[in-house]
Amino acid sequence: GQSLEQPSEVTAVEGAIVQINCTYQTSGFYGLSWYQQHDGGAPTFLSYNGLDGLEETGRFSSFLSRSDSYGYLLLQELQMKDSASYFCAVRTSGYSTLTFGKGTMLLVSP
Amino acid sequence: DAGVIQSPRHEVTEMGQEVTLRCKPISGHDYLFWYRQTMMRGLELLIYFNNNVPIDDSGMPEDRFSAKMPNASFSTLKIQPSEPRDSAVYFCASRGMNQPQHFGDGTRLSIL
């Protein structure tokens, strides 16, 4: 099976940079995705890493190291609206599904 | 473009009643997924369809749960009979080939 570990909660202040880590154990790893979910809302796709390295999308970046079974989501210039839960999810080769971590709640304060 | 549409948004019913959740995926998407989210267990995949065919239902918790996809634009998740431990937020998601999943706004289900 698959397992993912990410911190349950992270706090930061507006304007700061925060990194949310995700480690995974899986066979046949295919790629790592990140989703954002505001309280009570739909999870929304943020980024995907299929290869090692950094993917940048505006204020958000995501990194993957396949050899370390590790990835992170980097949020820069934090805004109050970034307060949400962030989920990493793995896709394994041969499967069309995602397995989600338990999520990291990010609290951004003024 | 319309996203994934789920109905109802909220459902409160008494245990033992039948509950039917509905989902309309994004047009052109050939994969559809049903998830359940709770504080204790997080986001769990219940079942998914490819081209309207159920592929993996190993996440369906019990025989009380069933799902159908009669056509490319509609799917249902049914619980019969419902129990209080089924209370959760149920999400439907869809995607095209090699694309990220798009989630609906979910159905918040409370079984009394």
Short mmCIF file of C-alpha atoms in Angstrom, two decimals:
data_model
loop_
_atom_site.label_atom_id
_atom_site.label_comp_id
_atom_site.label_asym_id
_atom_site.label_seq_id
_atom_site.Cartn_x
_atom_site.Cartn_y
_atom_site.Cartn_z
CA GLY A 1 0.00 0.00 0.00
CA GLN A 2 0.88 3.63 0.13
CA SER A 3 1.50 5.95 3.06
CA LEU A 4 2.11 9.68 3.17
CA GLU A 5 3.31 11.84 6.02
CA GLN A 6 2.84 15.59 6.28
CA PRO A 7 2.67 17.92 9.28
CA SER A 8 -0.81 18.42 10.69
CA GLU A 9 -0.48 22.15 11.15
CA VAL A 10 1.80 25.01 10.17
CA THR A 11 1.52 28.66 11.21
CA ALA A 12 3.06 31.71 9.57
CA VAL A 13 2.54 35.46 9.19
CA GLU A 14 1.53 37.45 6.19
CA GLY A 15 4.33 38.08 3.74
CA ALA A 16 6.40 35.16 4.99
CA ILE A 17 7.50 31.99 3.20
CA VAL A 18 6.35 28.57 4.36
CA GLN A 19 7.32 25.07 3.30
CA ILE A 20 5.04 22.07 3.73
CA ASN A 21 6.84 18.75 3.55
CA CYS A 22 5.53 15.41 2.39
CA THR A 23 7.25 12.05 2.63
CA TYR A 24 5.79 8.97 1.06
CA GLN A 25 6.20 5.23 0.92
CA THR A 26 4.81 3.53 -2.11
CA SER A 27 5.65 1.05 -4.79
CA GLY A 28 5.65 2.09 -8.41
CA PHE A 29 5.70 5.82 -7.72
CA TYR A 30 4.47 7.86 -10.66
CA GLY A 31 4.06 11.43 -9.41
CA LEU A 32 3.22 13.76 -6.53
CA SER A 33 0.36 16.24 -6.58
CA TRP A 34 -0.66 19.07 -4.25
CA TYR A 35 -4.20 20.22 -3.55
CA GLN A 36 -5.57 23.13 -1.55
CA GLN A 37 -8.82 23.00 0.38
CA HIS A 38 -10.46 25.93 2.10
CA ASP A 39 -12.67 25.05 5.03
CA GLY A 40 -15.71 23.17 3.78
CA GLY A 41 -14.80 23.63 0.15
CA ALA A 42 -13.68 21.56 -2.79
CA PRO A 43 -10.04 20.47 -2.99
CA THR A 44 -8.42 22.34 -5.87
CA PHE A 45 -5.36 21.27 -7.82
CA LEU A 46 -2.18 23.30 -7.24
CA SER A 47 0.72 21.46 -8.83
CA TYR A 48 2.16 18.17 -10.00
CA ASN A 49 5.71 16.80 -10.01
CA GLY A 50 6.46 13.77 -12.12
CA LEU A 51 10.20 14.38 -12.30
CA ASP A 52 12.76 15.53 -9.76
CA GLY A 53 13.11 19.24 -9.33
CA LEU A 54 11.15 22.39 -8.81
CA GLU A 55 7.90 23.42 -10.48
CA GLU A 56 6.89 27.04 -10.10
CA THR A 57 3.43 28.51 -10.48
CA GLY A 58 3.23 32.09 -9.32
CA ARG A 59 3.68 32.33 -5.56
CA PHE A 60 3.56 28.54 -5.22
CA SER A 61 6.35 26.10 -6.00
CA SER A 62 6.57 22.36 -5.56
CA PHE A 63 9.64 20.18 -5.33
CA LEU A 64 10.21 16.47 -5.70
CA SER A 65 13.11 14.16 -4.90
CA ARG A 66 12.24 10.65 -6.03
CA SER A 67 15.39 9.17 -4.50
CA ASP A 68 14.42 10.54 -1.09
CA SER A 69 10.67 9.84 -1.50
CA TYR A 70 10.14 13.43 -0.50
CA GLY A 71 8.48 16.52 -1.78
CA TYR A 72 7.43 19.92 -0.55
CA LEU A 73 5.13 22.78 -1.35
CA LEU A 74 6.59 26.26 -0.98
CA LEU A 75 4.29 29.22 -0.55
CA GLN A 76 5.80 32.68 -0.86
CA GLU A 77 4.48 36.13 0.02
CA LEU A 78 1.82 34.57 2.18
CA GLN A 79 -1.61 36.15 2.20
CA MET A 80 -4.48 35.67 4.61
CA LYS A 81 -6.41 33.87 1.88
CA ASP A 82 -3.73 31.16 1.84
CA SER A 83 -5.08 29.89 5.16
CA ALA A 84 -6.35 26.46 4.15
CA SER A 85 -5.51 22.79 4.25
CA TYR A 86 -2.90 21.47 1.83
CA PHE A 87 -2.79 17.85 0.74
CA CYS A 88 -0.07 15.92 -0.98
CA ALA A 89 -1.20 12.95 -3.05
CA VAL A 90 0.70 10.19 -4.81
CA ARG A 91 -0.15 8.44 -8.03
CA THR A 92 1.40 5.04 -8.58
CA SER A 93 2.19 3.64 -11.99
CA GLY A 94 -0.50 1.47 -13.43
CA TYR A 95 -3.15 3.18 -11.34
CA SER A 96 -5.47 5.99 -12.28
CA THR A 97 -6.10 7.06 -8.71
CA LEU A 98 -4.53 9.30 -6.09
CA THR A 99 -3.81 8.46 -2.47
CA PHE A 100 -4.04 11.56 -0.31
CA GLY A 101 -2.14 12.49 2.83
CA LYS A 102 -4.05 13.62 5.89
CA GLY A 103 -3.44 17.25 5.08
CA THR A 104 -1.60 20.21 6.61
CA MET A 105 -3.63 23.07 7.99
CA LEU A 106 -1.88 26.37 7.28
CA LEU A 107 -2.84 29.31 9.47
CA VAL A 108 -1.70 32.71 8.25
CA SER A 109 -1.88 35.52 10.77
CA PRO A 110 -1.56 39.29 10.25
CA ASP B 1 -16.95 26.14 -18.12
CA ALA B 2 -19.09 24.41 -15.53
CA GLY B 3 -17.16 22.40 -13.01
CA VAL B 4 -18.17 19.17 -11.33
CA ILE B 5 -21.70 19.58 -10.01
CA GLN B 6 -22.91 17.71 -6.96
CA SER B 7 -26.31 17.61 -5.35
CA PRO B 8 -27.59 18.04 -2.78
CA ARG B 9 -25.10 20.31 -1.02
CA HIS B 10 -26.43 19.31 2.38
CA GLU B 11 -28.45 16.30 3.46
CA VAL B 12 -29.78 15.57 6.91
CA THR B 13 -31.73 12.39 7.41
CA GLU B 14 -32.50 9.77 10.00
CA MET B 15 -30.67 6.50 10.26
CA GLY B 16 -32.17 3.73 8.23
CA GLN B 17 -33.20 6.02 5.41
CA GLU B 18 -31.88 5.70 1.88
CA VAL B 19 -29.53 8.46 0.76
CA THR B 20 -28.71 9.24 -2.87
CA LEU B 21 -25.91 11.60 -3.82
CA ARG B 22 -25.60 12.85 -7.37
CA CYS B 23 -22.74 14.01 -9.53
CA LYS B 24 -22.38 15.54 -12.97
CA PRO B 25 -18.74 15.41 -14.14
CA ILE B 26 -17.06 17.90 -16.41
CA SER B 27 -18.00 17.26 -20.02
CA GLY B 28 -15.35 15.26 -21.82
CA HIS B 29 -13.80 13.80 -18.68
CA ASP B 30 -13.66 10.03 -18.80
CA TYR B 31 -12.73 9.32 -15.19
CA LEU B 32 -15.06 9.86 -12.25
CA PHE B 33 -14.16 9.38 -8.59
CA TRP B 34 -16.21 9.28 -5.37
CA TYR B 35 -14.45 10.25 -2.12
CA ARG B 36 -15.47 10.49 1.51
CA GLN B 37 -13.82 12.97 3.87
CA THR B 38 -13.86 12.81 7.65
CA MET B 39 -11.62 14.30 10.31
CA MET B 40 -10.50 10.87 11.45
CA ARG B 41 -9.81 9.19 8.13
CA GLY B 42 -9.11 12.12 5.82
CA LEU B 43 -9.95 11.90 2.13
CA GLU B 44 -10.70 8.33 1.14
CA LEU B 45 -11.38 7.02 -2.34
CA LEU B 46 -14.55 4.95 -2.42
CA ILE B 47 -14.88 3.98 -6.08
CA TYR B 48 -13.89 5.19 -9.51
CA PHE B 49 -15.22 4.80 -13.03
CA ASN B 50 -13.52 4.94 -16.42
CA ASN B 51 -15.77 5.48 -19.41
CA ASN B 52 -18.80 4.78 -17.18
CA VAL B 53 -17.44 1.40 -16.07
CA PRO B 54 -16.63 0.80 -12.39
CA ILE B 55 -12.94 -0.04 -12.18
CA ASP B 56 -12.14 -0.28 -8.49
CA ASP B 57 -14.69 -0.31 -5.69
CA SER B 58 -12.35 -1.66 -3.01
CA GLY B 59 -12.82 1.53 -1.00
CA MET B 60 -16.56 1.10 -0.64
CA PRO B 61 -16.94 0.43 3.09
CA GLU B 62 -19.87 -1.95 3.08
CA ASP B 63 -22.57 -3.48 0.96
CA ARG B 64 -24.81 -0.66 2.08
CA PHE B 65 -22.90 1.54 -0.35
CA SER B 66 -23.43 1.34 -4.09
CA ALA B 67 -22.53 3.55 -7.03
CA LYS B 68 -23.66 3.74 -10.62
CA MET B 69 -22.76 5.68 -13.71
CA PRO B 70 -25.50 5.13 -16.28
CA ASN B 71 -23.99 7.61 -18.74
CA ALA B 72 -21.02 9.92 -19.19
CA SER B 73 -22.75 12.88 -17.56
CA PHE B 74 -24.24 11.39 -14.41
CA SER B 75 -23.30 9.26 -11.43
CA THR B 76 -24.95 8.37 -8.15
CA LEU B 77 -23.69 7.14 -4.80
CA LYS B 78 -26.36 5.44 -2.73
CA ILE B 79 -26.36 4.43 0.92
CA GLN B 80 -29.08 2.08 2.05
CA PRO B 81 -29.71 1.85 4.94
CA SER B 82 -27.81 4.85 6.26
CA GLU B 83 -26.10 4.88 9.67
CA PRO B 84 -24.76 7.74 11.82
CA ARG B 85 -21.16 6.68 11.09
CA ASP B 86 -21.79 7.48 7.42
CA SER B 87 -21.89 11.17 8.31
CA ALA B 88 -19.15 12.86 6.30
CA VAL B 89 -18.53 15.11 3.32
CA TYR B 90 -18.77 13.18 0.06
CA PHE B 91 -16.90 14.52 -2.93
CA CYS B 92 -17.14 13.65 -6.57
CA ALA B 93 -14.20 14.38 -8.87
CA SER B 94 -13.54 13.92 -12.56
CA ARG B 95 -10.60 14.17 -14.90
CA GLY B 96 -9.52 13.61 -18.45
CA MET B 97 -6.60 11.48 -19.56
CA ASN B 98 -3.39 12.54 -17.79
CA GLN B 99 -5.08 15.58 -16.29
CA PRO B 100 -5.52 16.59 -12.63
CA GLN B 101 -8.71 15.75 -10.82
CA HIS B 102 -11.37 18.43 -10.49
CA PHE B 103 -13.56 18.20 -7.41
CA GLY B 104 -17.14 19.20 -6.87
CA ASP B 105 -18.21 21.25 -3.86
CA GLY B 106 -19.24 18.11 -2.00
CA THR B 107 -22.32 16.90 -0.19
CA ARG B 108 -22.30 17.35 3.57
CA LEU B 109 -24.21 14.36 4.90
CA SER B 110 -25.52 14.09 8.44
CA ILE B 111 -27.24 10.92 9.60
CA LEU B 112 -29.12 11.35 12.86
#
